[in-house]
Short mmCIF file of C-alpha atoms and ligand atoms in Angstrom, two decimals:
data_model
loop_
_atom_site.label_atom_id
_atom_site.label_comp_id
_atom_site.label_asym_id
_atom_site.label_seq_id
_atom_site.Cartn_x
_atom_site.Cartn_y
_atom_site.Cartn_z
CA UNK A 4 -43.74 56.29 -94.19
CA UNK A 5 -41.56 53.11 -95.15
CA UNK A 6 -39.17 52.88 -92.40
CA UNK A 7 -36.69 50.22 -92.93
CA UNK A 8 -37.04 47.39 -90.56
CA UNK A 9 -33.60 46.63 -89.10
CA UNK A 10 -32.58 42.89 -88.10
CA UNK A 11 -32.70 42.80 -84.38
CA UNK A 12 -30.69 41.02 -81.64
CA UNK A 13 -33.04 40.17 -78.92
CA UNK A 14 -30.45 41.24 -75.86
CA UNK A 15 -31.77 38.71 -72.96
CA UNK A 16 -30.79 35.43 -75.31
CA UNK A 17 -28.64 36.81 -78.24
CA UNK A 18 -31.48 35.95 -80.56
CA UNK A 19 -31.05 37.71 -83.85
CA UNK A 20 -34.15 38.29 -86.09
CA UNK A 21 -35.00 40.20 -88.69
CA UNK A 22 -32.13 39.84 -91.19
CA UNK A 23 -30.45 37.38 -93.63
CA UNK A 24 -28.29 35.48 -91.65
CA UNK A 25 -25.34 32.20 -91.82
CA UNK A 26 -25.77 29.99 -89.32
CA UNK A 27 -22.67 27.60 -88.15
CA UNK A 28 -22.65 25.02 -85.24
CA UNK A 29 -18.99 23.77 -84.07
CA UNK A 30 -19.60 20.21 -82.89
CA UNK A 31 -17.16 17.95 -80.53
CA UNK A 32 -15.98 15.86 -83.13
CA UNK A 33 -14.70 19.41 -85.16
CA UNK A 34 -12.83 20.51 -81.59
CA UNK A 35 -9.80 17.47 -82.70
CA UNK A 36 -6.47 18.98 -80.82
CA UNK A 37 -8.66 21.70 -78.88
CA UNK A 38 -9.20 20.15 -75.22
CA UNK A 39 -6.31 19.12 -73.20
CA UNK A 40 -7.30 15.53 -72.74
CA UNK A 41 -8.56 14.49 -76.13
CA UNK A 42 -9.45 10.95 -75.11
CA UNK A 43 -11.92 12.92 -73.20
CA UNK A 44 -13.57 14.55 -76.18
CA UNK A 45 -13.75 11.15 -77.92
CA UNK A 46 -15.48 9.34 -75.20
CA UNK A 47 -18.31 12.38 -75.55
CA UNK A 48 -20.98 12.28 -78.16
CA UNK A 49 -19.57 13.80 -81.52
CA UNK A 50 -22.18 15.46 -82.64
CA UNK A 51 -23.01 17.42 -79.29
CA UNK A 52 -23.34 21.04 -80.21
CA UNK A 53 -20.61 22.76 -78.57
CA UNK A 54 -21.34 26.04 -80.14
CA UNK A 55 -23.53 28.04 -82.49
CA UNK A 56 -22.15 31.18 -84.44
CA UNK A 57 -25.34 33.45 -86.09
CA UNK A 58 -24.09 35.96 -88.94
CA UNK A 59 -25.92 39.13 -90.50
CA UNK A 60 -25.08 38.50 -94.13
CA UNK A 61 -23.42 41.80 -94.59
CA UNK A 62 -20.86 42.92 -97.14
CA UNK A 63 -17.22 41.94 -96.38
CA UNK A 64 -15.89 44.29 -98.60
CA UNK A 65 -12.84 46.97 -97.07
CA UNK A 66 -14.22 48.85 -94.48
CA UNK A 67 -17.55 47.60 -93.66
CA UNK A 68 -18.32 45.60 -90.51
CA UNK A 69 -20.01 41.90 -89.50
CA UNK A 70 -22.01 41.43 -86.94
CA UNK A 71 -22.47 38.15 -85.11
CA UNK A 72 -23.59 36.22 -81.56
CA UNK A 73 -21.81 33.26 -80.49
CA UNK A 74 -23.93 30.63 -77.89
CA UNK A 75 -21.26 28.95 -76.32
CA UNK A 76 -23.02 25.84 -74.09
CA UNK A 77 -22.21 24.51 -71.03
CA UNK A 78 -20.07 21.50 -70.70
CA UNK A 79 -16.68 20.36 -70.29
CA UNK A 80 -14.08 18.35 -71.70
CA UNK A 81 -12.52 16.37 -68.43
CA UNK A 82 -12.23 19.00 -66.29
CA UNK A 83 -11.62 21.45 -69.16
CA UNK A 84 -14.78 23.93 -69.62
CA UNK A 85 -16.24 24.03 -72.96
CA UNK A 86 -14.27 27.01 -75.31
CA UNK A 87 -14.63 28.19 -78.99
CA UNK A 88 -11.51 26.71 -81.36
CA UNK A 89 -9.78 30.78 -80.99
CA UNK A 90 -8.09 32.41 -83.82
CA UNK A 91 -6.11 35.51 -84.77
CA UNK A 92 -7.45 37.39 -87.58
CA UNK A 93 -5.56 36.92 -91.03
CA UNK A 94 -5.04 40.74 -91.04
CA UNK A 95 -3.24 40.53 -87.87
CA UNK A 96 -4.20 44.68 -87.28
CA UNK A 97 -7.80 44.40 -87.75
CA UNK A 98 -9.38 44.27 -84.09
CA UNK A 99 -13.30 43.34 -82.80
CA UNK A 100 -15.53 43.88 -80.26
CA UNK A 101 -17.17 41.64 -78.01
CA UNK A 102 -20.55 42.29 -75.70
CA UNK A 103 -21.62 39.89 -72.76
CA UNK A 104 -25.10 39.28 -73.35
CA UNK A 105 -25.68 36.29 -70.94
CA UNK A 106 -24.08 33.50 -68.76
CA UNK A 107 -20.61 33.71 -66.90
CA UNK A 108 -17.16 33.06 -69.02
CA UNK A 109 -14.09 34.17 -70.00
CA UNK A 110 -12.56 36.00 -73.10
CA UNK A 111 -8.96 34.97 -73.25
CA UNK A 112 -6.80 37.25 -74.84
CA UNK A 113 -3.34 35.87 -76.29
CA UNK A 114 -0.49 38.81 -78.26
CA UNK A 115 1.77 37.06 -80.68
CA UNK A 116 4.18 36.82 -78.35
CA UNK A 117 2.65 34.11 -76.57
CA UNK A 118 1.46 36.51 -73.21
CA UNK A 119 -2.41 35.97 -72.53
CA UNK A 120 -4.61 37.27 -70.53
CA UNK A 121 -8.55 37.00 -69.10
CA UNK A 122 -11.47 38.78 -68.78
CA UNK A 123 -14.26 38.35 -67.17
CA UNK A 124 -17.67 37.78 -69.42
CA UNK A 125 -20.62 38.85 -68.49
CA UNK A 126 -24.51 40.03 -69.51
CA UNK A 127 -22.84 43.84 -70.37
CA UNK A 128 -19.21 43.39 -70.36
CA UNK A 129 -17.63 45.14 -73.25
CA UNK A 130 -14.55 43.65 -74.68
CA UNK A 131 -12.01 45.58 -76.82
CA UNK A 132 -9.76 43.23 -78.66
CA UNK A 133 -6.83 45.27 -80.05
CA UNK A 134 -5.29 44.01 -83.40
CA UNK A 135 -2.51 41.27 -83.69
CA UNK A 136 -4.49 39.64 -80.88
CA UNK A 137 -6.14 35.71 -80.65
CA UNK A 138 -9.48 35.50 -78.67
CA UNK A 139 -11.22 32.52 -77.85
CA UNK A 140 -14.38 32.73 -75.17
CA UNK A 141 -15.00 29.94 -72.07
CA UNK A 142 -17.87 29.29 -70.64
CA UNK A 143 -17.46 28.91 -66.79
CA UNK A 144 -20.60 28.74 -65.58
CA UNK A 145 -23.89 26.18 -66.23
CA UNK A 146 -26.15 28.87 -68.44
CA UNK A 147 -25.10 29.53 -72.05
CA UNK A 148 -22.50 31.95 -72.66
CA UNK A 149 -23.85 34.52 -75.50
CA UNK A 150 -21.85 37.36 -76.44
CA UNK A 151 -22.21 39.99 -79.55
CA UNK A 152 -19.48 40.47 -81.99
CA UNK A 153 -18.29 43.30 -84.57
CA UNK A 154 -15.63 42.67 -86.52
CA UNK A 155 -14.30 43.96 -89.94
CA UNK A 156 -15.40 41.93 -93.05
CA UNK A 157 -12.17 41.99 -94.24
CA UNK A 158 -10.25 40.48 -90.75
CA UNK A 159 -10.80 36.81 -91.75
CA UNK A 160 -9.89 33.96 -89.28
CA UNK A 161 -6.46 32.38 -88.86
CA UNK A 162 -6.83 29.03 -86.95
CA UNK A 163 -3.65 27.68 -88.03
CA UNK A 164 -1.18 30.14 -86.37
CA UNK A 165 -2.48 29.10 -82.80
CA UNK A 166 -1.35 25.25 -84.30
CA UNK A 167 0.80 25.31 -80.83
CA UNK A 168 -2.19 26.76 -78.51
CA UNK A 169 -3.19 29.19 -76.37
CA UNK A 170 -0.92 29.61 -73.55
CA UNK A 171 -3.23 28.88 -70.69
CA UNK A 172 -6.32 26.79 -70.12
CA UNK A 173 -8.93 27.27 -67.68
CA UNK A 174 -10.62 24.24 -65.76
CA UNK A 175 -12.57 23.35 -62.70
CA UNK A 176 -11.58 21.87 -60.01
CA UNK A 177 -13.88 21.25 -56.81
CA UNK A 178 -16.08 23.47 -58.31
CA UNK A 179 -13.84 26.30 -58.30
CA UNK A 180 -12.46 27.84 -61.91
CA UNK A 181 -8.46 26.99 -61.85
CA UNK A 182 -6.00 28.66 -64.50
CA UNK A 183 -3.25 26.52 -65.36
CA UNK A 184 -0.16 27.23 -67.62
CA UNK A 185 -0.51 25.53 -70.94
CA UNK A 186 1.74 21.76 -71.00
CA UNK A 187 3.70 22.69 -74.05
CA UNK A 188 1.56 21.02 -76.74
C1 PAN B 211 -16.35 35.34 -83.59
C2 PAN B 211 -15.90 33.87 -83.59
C3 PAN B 211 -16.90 32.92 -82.94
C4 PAN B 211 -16.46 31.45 -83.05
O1 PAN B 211 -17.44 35.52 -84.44
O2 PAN B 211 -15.62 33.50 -84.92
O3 PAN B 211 -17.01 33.24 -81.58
O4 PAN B 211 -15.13 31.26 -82.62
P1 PAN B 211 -14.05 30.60 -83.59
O5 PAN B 211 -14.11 31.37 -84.89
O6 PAN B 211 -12.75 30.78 -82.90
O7 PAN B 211 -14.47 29.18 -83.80
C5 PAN B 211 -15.14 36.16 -84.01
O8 PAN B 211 -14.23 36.33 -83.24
N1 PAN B 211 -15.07 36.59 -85.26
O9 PAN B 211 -13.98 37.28 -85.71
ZN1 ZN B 212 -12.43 37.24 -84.26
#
């Protein structure tokens, strides 16, 4: 019998196979206005990967759903741990979930009133991001940081609204992971 061959995520590395798919990589020199100390990101190499986003080329029509998996690297910015630029989706309601596949981070949650919170990223962790909610993941630790994502094809990405920032930023300081209130930017 012809069974359909799915595409395939490969759950120890994130690897997806199998199926058409849009590859992006976000590079230091496209993370302008991200980092706290931005002298810092200009005295790094620009083209340094920071981050590599893999897409099934699904439909984005009303209703159906994309599936990705983000590689966030290890690295830092100063003191400031490497992070993916974070966005609300253009239909504020529409909501995603994210899976830990591998590596240690954090998913930082932000409401539209400015109030943000953390969660702990992990191989298995299973992140519910409720609508009218920004998300941008951190990697904390010195592995890659992969995670799993399905979102609605219709949610779209708003970068601009978060123009002011998230609210806190996480760094390291004598090796330990410190939380500090955003400077107002
Ligand atoms: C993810 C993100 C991905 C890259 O697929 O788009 O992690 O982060 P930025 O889009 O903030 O650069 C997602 O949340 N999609 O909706
Ligand atoms: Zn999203």
């Amino acid at each position: 019998h012809p069974f359909i061959q799915p595409p395939q995520v490969e759950w120890a590395s994130g690897a997806l196979t199998k199926g058409p798919l849009l590859r992006k990589s976000t590079r230091i020199r496209d993370l302008i206005g991200i980092f706290a100390d931005d002298p810092a990101r200009q005295r790094l190499a620009g083209e340094h990967v920071v981050y590599d986003v893999e897409i099934l080329a699904t439909s984005p029509a009303e209703g159906e759903l994309y599936t990705g998996v983000t590689h966030l690297y290890p690295g830092r910015v100063g003191d400031e741990y490497f992070m993916t630029r974070g966005h609300f989706h253009a239909r504020r309601e529409q909501g995603e979930v994210y899976f830990g596949l591998r590596g240690n981070g954090l998913l930082l949650l932000q409401n539209e009133q400015g109030q943000a919170r953390l969660e702990s990223v992990c191989a298995g962790s299973i992140h519910i991001i409720p609508g009218f909610t920004a998300h941008r993941l951190i990697n904390t630790g010195s592995e890659v940081l992969s995670a799993l994502a399905v979102w609605p094809g219709v949610a779209g990405h708003d970068y601009a609204a978060l123009a002011k920032g998230f609210t806190l930023r996480v760094f390291e300081e004598n090796q330990q992971i410190q939380v500090r209130e955003a400077q107002n930017e």
